[in-house]
Amino acid sequence: MTTPLTLLGIESSCDDTAAAVVRGVPGDMEILSSVVFGQTELHASFGGVVPEIAARAHAERLDVSVVGALEQAGVALADVDAIAVTCGPGLIGGVVSGVMMAKGLSAATGKPLYGVNHLAGHALTPRLSDGVPFPYLMLLVSGGHCQFLIAHGPDRFERLGGTIDDAPGEAFDKVARLIGLGQPGGPAVEAAAKTGDPKRFAFPRPLRDKPGCDLSFSGLKTAVLRARDGLVAGQGGLHAQDQADLAASFQMAVADSLAGKSTRALQRYSELSPAVPTFCVAGGVAANMTIRDLLETVSASANTTFLAPPLSLCTDNAAMIAAAGIEQMPLRPPDDMGLSARPRMPLDTQSAAMLGSGKKGAKA
Ligand code: KG4
Ligand code: ZN
C-alpha cells in the first residue's frame, strides 16, 4: 500500500485566493483544511473581474491563506510532503503570485514543488470527493472553461469537445449585466429565474444540429441582448417579470445545450470505451440546479451514474490542486525553480486545435 502524502495546495488563477491541506493516496484523500478568500466585493462595481485588482488581492492574501490552511489542518509547514500550485491557465498576475509564493516556500523548506494545471484540478475533483475510478466522463463548466473530457488517468485527459467561444459562466455573467442583475451572474440569474417563465423567449440552442460535442454561447448572449432591447424599445424599460423571464429562458437554453451535447458525449464515450462511465460535472456553473437536474436526467437515460461534487469543490478551491498533486506525484518528478506561470494551458495537447480558438490555443 502506498504511504499517505500530505500536500499543501495553492490556487490563485482567477478571483479566489485559496490554500488547502489534503492528505491521502490517489483516489482516497481527506481534506484537512480549505481556505478560500473570494474577491466578489472588490470587482462588484466593475461588472466583471479586473485582472490588476485580482492580482493585487492575491498577492495580499496568499500568505494569510497558507497560514490559515496550515493552522486549521494542525499541520506544520515542515510536515507537508510537497507543495502543489496552480501554474495555469488563468489571469497571469494571479497565477504568477501563486507560483512565486509556492517557489518561495519550496526554496525555504526544501519541499518538492509541483505545478498543477487548474483544469486538471477541476477534472480530478470526483477522485477527491468520491474516489471515482478511471476512466470517467467529465463536463467541466466554469467562468472560463467548458469542455467534455474523458479522464483516463491523473495526467491523461482526452477532449471530446467544448465551447468555440464563450464559457457558460461567462455567458451567465454577461447576461446578468445585460438584464440589470449583479455579479457573479450565475447565482443572480438562477435566483431571478425561479419566478420566470423559461418558455417566454425562444432563445437559440447554438450548434445543436451540428455533429460532435462542441458548444457555443456567444449567439445566445446576443439573442438575450436583442430581446432586452426589444422590450426596452417597446415599453421603455424592463419589469421585474421581464427580467425573471429573460433569466429563466436563457438558463433553460444553456441547460438544454449542455444536456444535448452531454448525450452526444456519453454516446461517443461508449464507442471509445466498453466500461460504463460515471458522468461527472465540475466548475462553478455545476452549482446551477436546473443544469444539474437536466444532466442527471440525461445520465439516467444513458444508464450512467451521475456525480456532481459538493458546491464548495465545484467552484475554485485549493483542495482540488493539492489533490491533483497527490494524484500526479507518483507519475512525474517535481518541478524546479524554472516552473513558469501560463495564461493558456490546454489539458489535452493531442487533440486538434479548434476553429475560433485563436492562435494560442483554446480559450475555454
Ligand atoms: O469554477 P469557478 O469558480 O471559476 C472559474 O474557474 O471560472 O466558476 C465561476 C463561474 C462564474 O462565471 C459564475 O457566474 C458561475 O461560475 N456560477 C454559476 C452559478 N454559480 C456560479 N453559473 C450558473 N449558476 C450558478 N448557480
Ligand atoms: Zn476554475
Coordinates of C-alpha atoms and ligand atoms in Angstrom, one line a residue:
M1 CA 0.0 0.0 0.0
T2 CA 1.2 3.5 -0.8
T3 CA 2.1 5.7 2.1
P4 CA -0.4 8.6 2.5
L5 CA 1.0 12.0 1.5
T6 CA 0.2 15.4 3.0
L7 CA 0.2 18.3 0.4
L8 CA -0.2 22.0 0.7
G9 CA -2.2 23.3 -2.3
I10 CA -2.3 26.9 -3.6
E11 CA -4.8 28.4 -6.1
S12 CA -4.9 32.0 -7.4
S13 CA -5.8 31.7 -11.1
C14 CA -9.0 33.8 -11.2
D15 CA -10.8 35.7 -8.3
D16 CA -10.4 33.3 -5.4
T17 CA -7.3 33.2 -3.3
A18 CA -7.1 29.7 -1.8
A19 CA -4.9 27.4 0.2
A20 CA -5.6 23.9 1.5
V21 CA -4.1 20.8 3.1
V22 CA -5.1 17.4 1.8
R23 CA -3.8 14.0 2.9
G24 CA -4.1 10.6 1.3
V25 CA -3.3 8.4 -1.6
P26 CA -4.6 8.7 -5.2
G27 CA -8.4 8.0 -5.1
D28 CA -8.6 8.1 -1.3
M29 CA -8.0 11.5 0.1
E30 CA -9.2 13.7 3.0
I31 CA -9.4 17.4 3.1
L32 CA -7.7 18.6 6.3
S33 CA -8.4 22.3 5.6
S34 CA -9.6 24.5 2.7
V35 CA -9.4 28.3 3.0
V36 CA -10.9 30.4 0.2
F37 CA -10.9 34.2 0.1
G38 CA -13.3 35.4 -2.6
Q39 CA -13.0 38.8 -4.3
T40 CA -16.6 39.4 -5.3
E41 CA -16.9 42.7 -3.5
L42 CA -13.6 44.1 -4.9
H43 CA -14.9 43.6 -8.5
A44 CA -18.6 44.2 -8.0
S45 CA -18.7 47.8 -9.2
F46 CA -16.8 47.0 -12.4
G47 CA -19.2 44.3 -13.7
G48 CA -16.5 41.7 -14.0
V49 CA -13.1 40.5 -12.7
V50 CA -10.4 43.2 -13.1
P51 CA -7.1 41.4 -13.6
E52 CA -4.9 44.0 -11.9
I53 CA -7.2 44.2 -8.9
A54 CA -7.3 40.4 -8.7
A55 CA -3.5 40.1 -8.9
R56 CA -3.0 42.6 -6.1
A57 CA -5.6 40.9 -3.9
H58 CA -3.9 37.6 -4.4
A59 CA -0.5 39.0 -3.5
E60 CA -2.0 40.4 -0.3
R61 CA -4.0 37.3 0.8
L62 CA -1.8 34.3 -0.3
D63 CA 0.3 34.4 2.9
V64 CA -2.7 34.5 5.2
S65 CA -4.4 31.8 3.2
V66 CA -1.4 29.5 3.6
V67 CA -1.0 30.2 7.3
G68 CA -4.8 29.7 7.8
A69 CA -4.8 26.4 5.9
L70 CA -1.9 25.0 7.9
E71 CA -3.3 26.2 11.2
Q72 CA -6.8 24.7 10.5
A73 CA -5.2 21.4 9.4
G74 CA -3.0 21.3 12.5
V75 CA 0.0 20.7 10.2
A76 CA 3.3 22.5 10.3
L77 CA 4.9 23.5 7.0
A78 CA 7.8 21.2 7.9
D79 CA 5.4 18.3 7.9
V80 CA 4.0 18.6 4.4
D81 CA 5.4 16.3 1.8
A82 CA 5.1 18.7 -1.1
I83 CA 3.6 22.0 -2.3
A84 CA 1.2 21.9 -5.3
V85 CA 0.3 25.2 -7.0
T86 CA -1.8 26.2 -10.0
C87 CA 0.6 27.2 -12.7
G88 CA -2.1 27.9 -15.4
P89 CA -4.3 28.6 -17.2
G90 CA -5.7 31.8 -15.7
L91 CA -5.2 35.5 -15.3
I92 CA -1.5 35.8 -15.4
G93 CA -1.0 38.2 -12.5
G94 CA -2.8 35.9 -10.1
V95 CA -1.1 32.8 -11.4
V96 CA 2.3 34.4 -11.1
S97 CA 1.5 35.4 -7.4
G98 CA 0.7 31.8 -6.5
V99 CA 3.7 30.3 -8.3
M100 CA 6.1 32.8 -6.7
M101 CA 4.6 32.0 -3.3
A102 CA 5.0 28.3 -3.8
K103 CA 8.5 28.7 -5.1
G104 CA 9.5 30.8 -2.1
L105 CA 8.0 28.1 0.3
S106 CA 9.7 25.3 -1.6
A107 CA 13.1 27.1 -1.7
A108 CA 12.9 27.9 2.1
T109 CA 11.9 24.4 3.2
G110 CA 13.4 22.1 0.5
K111 CA 9.9 20.6 -0.1
P112 CA 9.2 19.4 -3.6
L113 CA 7.2 21.8 -5.8
Y114 CA 4.5 20.6 -8.2
G115 CA 2.9 22.9 -10.8
V116 CA -0.7 21.8 -11.4
N117 CA -3.0 22.6 -14.3
H118 CA -6.1 24.3 -12.9
L119 CA -8.3 22.3 -15.3
A120 CA -6.8 19.1 -14.0
G121 CA -7.7 20.2 -10.5
H122 CA -11.4 20.6 -11.6
A123 CA -11.3 17.4 -13.7
L124 CA -9.9 15.3 -10.9
T125 CA -12.3 16.6 -8.3
P126 CA -14.5 13.4 -8.4
R127 CA -11.4 11.5 -7.3
L128 CA -11.2 13.7 -4.2
S129 CA -14.9 13.9 -3.4
D130 CA -15.9 10.3 -4.2
G131 CA -12.8 8.3 -5.2
V132 CA -14.4 7.7 -8.7
P133 CA -12.2 5.2 -10.6
F134 CA -10.7 6.0 -14.0
P135 CA -11.9 6.3 -16.7
Y136 CA -14.8 8.7 -16.3
L137 CA -16.5 11.3 -18.4
M138 CA -16.2 14.9 -17.2
L139 CA -18.1 18.0 -18.1
L140 CA -16.1 21.0 -16.9
V141 CA -18.2 24.1 -16.9
S142 CA -16.9 27.3 -15.3
G143 CA -16.5 31.0 -15.8
G144 CA -13.5 30.4 -18.1
H145 CA -13.9 26.9 -19.4
C146 CA -16.3 24.4 -21.0
Q147 CA -15.2 21.0 -22.2
F148 CA -16.1 17.4 -22.2
L149 CA -13.2 15.2 -21.2
I150 CA -12.5 11.6 -20.7
A151 CA -10.3 11.3 -17.6
H152 CA -8.1 8.2 -18.4
G153 CA -5.7 8.9 -15.6
P154 CA -4.3 11.7 -13.3
D155 CA -2.4 13.3 -16.2
R156 CA -4.2 11.9 -19.2
F157 CA -7.3 13.7 -20.5
E158 CA -9.0 13.3 -23.8
R159 CA -11.0 16.3 -25.0
L160 CA -14.2 15.3 -26.8
G161 CA -15.4 18.9 -27.4
G162 CA -16.0 22.2 -25.8
T163 CA -17.1 25.8 -26.4
I164 CA -15.9 27.5 -29.5
D165 CA -16.4 31.0 -28.0
D166 CA -17.7 32.0 -24.5
A167 CA -17.7 29.7 -21.5
P168 CA -21.2 29.2 -19.9
G169 CA -20.2 31.0 -16.7
E170 CA -19.0 33.9 -18.8
A171 CA -22.4 33.9 -20.6
F172 CA -24.2 33.9 -17.2
D173 CA -22.1 36.8 -16.0
K174 CA -22.7 38.8 -19.2
V175 CA -26.4 38.1 -19.4
A176 CA -26.8 39.2 -15.7
R177 CA -25.2 42.5 -16.7
L178 CA -27.4 42.9 -19.7
I179 CA -30.6 42.4 -17.7
G180 CA -29.6 44.5 -14.7
L181 CA -28.6 41.8 -12.2
G182 CA -25.5 41.8 -10.0
Q183 CA -22.3 39.8 -10.2
P184 CA -21.3 37.0 -10.1
G185 CA -24.1 36.5 -12.7
G186 CA -24.7 32.7 -12.3
P187 CA -26.3 32.8 -8.9
A188 CA -28.1 36.1 -9.7
V189 CA -29.6 34.7 -12.9
E190 CA -30.5 31.4 -11.2
A191 CA -32.3 33.3 -8.4
A192 CA -34.2 35.6 -10.8
A193 CA -35.2 32.6 -13.0
K194 CA -37.1 31.0 -10.1
T195 CA -40.1 33.2 -10.7
G196 CA -39.6 33.4 -14.5
D197 CA -41.2 31.6 -17.5
P198 CA -38.5 29.5 -19.3
K199 CA -40.7 29.3 -22.4
R200 CA -41.4 33.0 -22.9
F201 CA -38.4 33.7 -25.1
A202 CA -37.4 31.2 -27.7
F203 CA -33.6 31.6 -27.4
P204 CA -31.4 29.6 -29.8
R205 CA -29.5 26.3 -28.9
P206 CA -26.4 27.0 -31.0
L207 CA -24.7 24.1 -32.7
R208 CA -27.5 21.7 -31.6
D209 CA -27.7 20.1 -35.0
K210 CA -24.0 20.1 -35.7
P211 CA -22.3 16.7 -35.1
G212 CA -19.8 16.4 -32.3
C213 CA -19.6 17.8 -28.8
D214 CA -18.8 21.4 -29.4
L215 CA -20.9 24.2 -27.9
S216 CA -21.3 27.9 -28.5
F217 CA -22.8 30.5 -26.2
S218 CA -22.0 33.9 -27.7
G219 CA -25.0 33.9 -30.1
L220 CA -27.3 33.1 -27.2
K221 CA -26.0 36.1 -25.3
T222 CA -26.7 38.3 -28.4
A223 CA -30.2 36.9 -28.6
V224 CA -30.8 37.9 -24.9
L225 CA -29.5 41.4 -25.8
R226 CA -31.9 41.7 -28.7
A227 CA -34.9 40.5 -26.6
R228 CA -33.9 43.0 -23.9
D229 CA -33.6 45.9 -26.5
G230 CA -36.9 44.9 -28.0
L231 CA -38.6 45.2 -24.6
V232 CA -36.9 48.4 -23.7
A233 CA -37.8 50.0 -27.1
G234 CA -41.5 48.8 -26.8
Q235 CA -42.2 49.7 -23.2
G236 CA -39.4 52.0 -22.0
G237 CA -37.7 49.5 -19.7
L238 CA -37.8 46.1 -18.1
H239 CA -40.4 45.0 -15.5
A240 CA -39.3 42.6 -12.8
Q241 CA -41.3 39.8 -14.6
D242 CA -39.4 40.5 -17.8
Q243 CA -36.1 40.2 -16.0
A244 CA -37.2 36.9 -14.5
D245 CA -38.5 35.5 -17.8
L246 CA -35.3 36.6 -19.7
A247 CA -33.2 34.9 -16.9
A248 CA -35.3 31.7 -17.0
S249 CA -35.4 31.4 -20.8
F250 CA -31.6 32.0 -21.0
Q251 CA -30.9 29.5 -18.2
M252 CA -33.1 26.9 -19.9
A253 CA -31.2 27.4 -23.2
V254 CA -27.9 26.9 -21.6
A255 CA -29.1 23.8 -19.7
D256 CA -30.7 22.3 -22.9
S257 CA -27.5 22.9 -24.9
L258 CA -25.3 21.3 -22.2
A259 CA -27.8 18.4 -21.9
G260 CA -27.9 17.8 -25.7
K261 CA -24.2 17.7 -26.0
S262 CA -23.9 15.5 -22.9
T263 CA -26.0 12.9 -24.6
R264 CA -23.6 13.0 -27.6
A265 CA -20.5 12.8 -25.3
L266 CA -22.0 9.8 -23.5
Q267 CA -22.6 8.1 -26.9
R268 CA -19.1 8.9 -28.0
Y269 CA -17.6 7.6 -24.8
S270 CA -19.5 4.3 -25.2
E271 CA -18.0 4.0 -28.7
L272 CA -14.5 4.5 -27.3
S273 CA -14.6 2.5 -24.2
P274 CA -16.7 -0.5 -23.2
A275 CA -16.7 0.5 -19.5
V276 CA -19.9 2.3 -18.4
P277 CA -18.6 5.6 -17.1
T278 CA -19.6 7.8 -14.3
F279 CA -20.6 11.1 -15.7
C280 CA -19.2 13.9 -13.6
V281 CA -19.6 17.6 -13.6
A282 CA -17.3 20.2 -12.1
G283 CA -16.7 24.0 -12.2
G284 CA -18.8 26.9 -10.9
V285 CA -21.7 26.5 -13.3
A286 CA -22.2 23.0 -11.9
A287 CA -23.7 24.8 -8.9
N288 CA -26.8 25.6 -11.0
M289 CA -29.7 23.3 -10.0
T290 CA -31.6 23.5 -13.3
I291 CA -28.4 22.4 -15.1
R292 CA -27.7 19.7 -12.6
D293 CA -31.2 18.3 -12.8
L294 CA -31.1 18.1 -16.6
L295 CA -27.7 16.5 -16.7
E296 CA -28.9 13.9 -14.2
T297 CA -31.9 13.1 -16.4
V298 CA -29.6 12.7 -19.4
S299 CA -27.4 10.5 -17.4
A300 CA -30.3 8.3 -16.2
S301 CA -31.5 7.8 -19.8
A302 CA -28.0 6.6 -20.7
N303 CA -27.9 4.3 -17.7
T304 CA -25.0 6.1 -16.3
T305 CA -24.2 7.2 -12.7
F306 CA -24.2 11.0 -12.4
L307 CA -22.0 12.7 -9.9
A308 CA -21.9 16.4 -9.0
P309 CA -19.3 17.1 -6.2
P310 CA -20.3 19.4 -3.3
L311 CA -20.6 23.0 -4.4
S312 CA -17.5 24.0 -2.3
L313 CA -15.5 21.7 -4.5
C314 CA -17.2 22.7 -7.8
T315 CA -16.1 26.4 -7.5
D316 CA -12.4 27.3 -7.4
N317 CA -10.5 26.0 -4.3
A318 CA -7.1 24.8 -3.4
A319 CA -8.1 21.3 -2.1
M320 CA -8.5 20.2 -5.7
I321 CA -5.0 21.4 -6.5
A322 CA -3.4 19.6 -3.5
A323 CA -5.5 16.5 -4.5
A324 CA -4.3 16.7 -8.2
G325 CA -0.7 17.0 -6.7
I326 CA -1.2 13.7 -4.8
E327 CA -2.6 12.0 -7.9
Q328 CA 0.2 13.2 -10.1
M329 CA 3.2 12.8 -7.8
P330 CA 3.8 9.1 -8.5
L331 CA 3.8 9.8 -12.2
R332 CA 6.3 12.6 -12.6
P333 CA 9.3 14.3 -11.0
P334 CA 8.9 17.6 -9.1
D335 CA 9.2 20.9 -10.9
D336 CA 12.2 23.1 -10.3
M337 CA 12.6 26.9 -10.0
G338 CA 12.1 27.1 -13.7
L339 CA 8.3 26.5 -13.3
S340 CA 6.5 29.2 -15.2
A341 CA 3.0 30.7 -14.9
R342 CA 1.0 30.2 -18.1
P343 CA -2.1 32.1 -19.1
R344 CA -3.1 29.3 -21.5
M345 CA -2.5 25.6 -20.8
P346 CA -4.7 23.1 -22.6
L347 CA -5.3 19.8 -20.8
D348 CA -5.3 17.6 -23.9
T349 CA -2.4 18.7 -26.0
Q350 CA -3.0 15.9 -28.5
S351 CA -6.4 17.0 -29.8
A352 CA -6.7 19.1 -32.9
A353 CA -6.8 22.9 -32.5
M354 CA -10.4 24.2 -32.6
L355 CA -11.8 26.7 -35.0
G356 CA -12.2 30.0 -33.3
S357 CA -9.8 29.2 -30.6
G358 CA -7.2 31.7 -31.6
K359 CA -3.5 31.3 -32.4
K360 CA -2.5 30.5 -28.9
G361 CA -5.0 27.6 -28.4
A362 CA -8.4 27.1 -26.9
K363 CA -9.6 29.9 -24.7
A364 CA -12.1 27.8 -22.7
Ligands
KG4_1 O1 -15.2 27.4 -11.4 P1 -15.4 28.9 -11.0 O2 -15.5 29.2 -9.5 O3 -14.2 29.8 -11.6 C1 -13.6 29.6 -12.8 O4 -12.7 28.8 -12.9 O5 -14.2 30.2 -13.8 O6 -16.7 29.4 -11.8 C2 -17.2 30.7 -11.7 C3 -18.3 30.9 -12.6 C4 -18.9 32.3 -12.7 O7 -19.0 32.6 -14.1 C5 -20.3 32.2 -12.1 O8 -21.2 33.1 -12.6 C6 -20.6 30.7 -12.4 O9 -19.4 30.0 -12.2 N1 -21.6 30.3 -11.4 C7 -22.9 29.9 -11.8 C8 -23.6 29.6 -10.6 N2 -22.7 29.8 -9.5 C9 -21.5 30.2 -10.1 N3 -23.5 29.8 -13.0 C10 -24.8 29.4 -13.1 N4 -25.5 29.1 -12.0 C11 -24.9 29.2 -10.7 N5 -25.7 28.9 -9.6
ZN2 ZN -11.9 27.1 -12.1

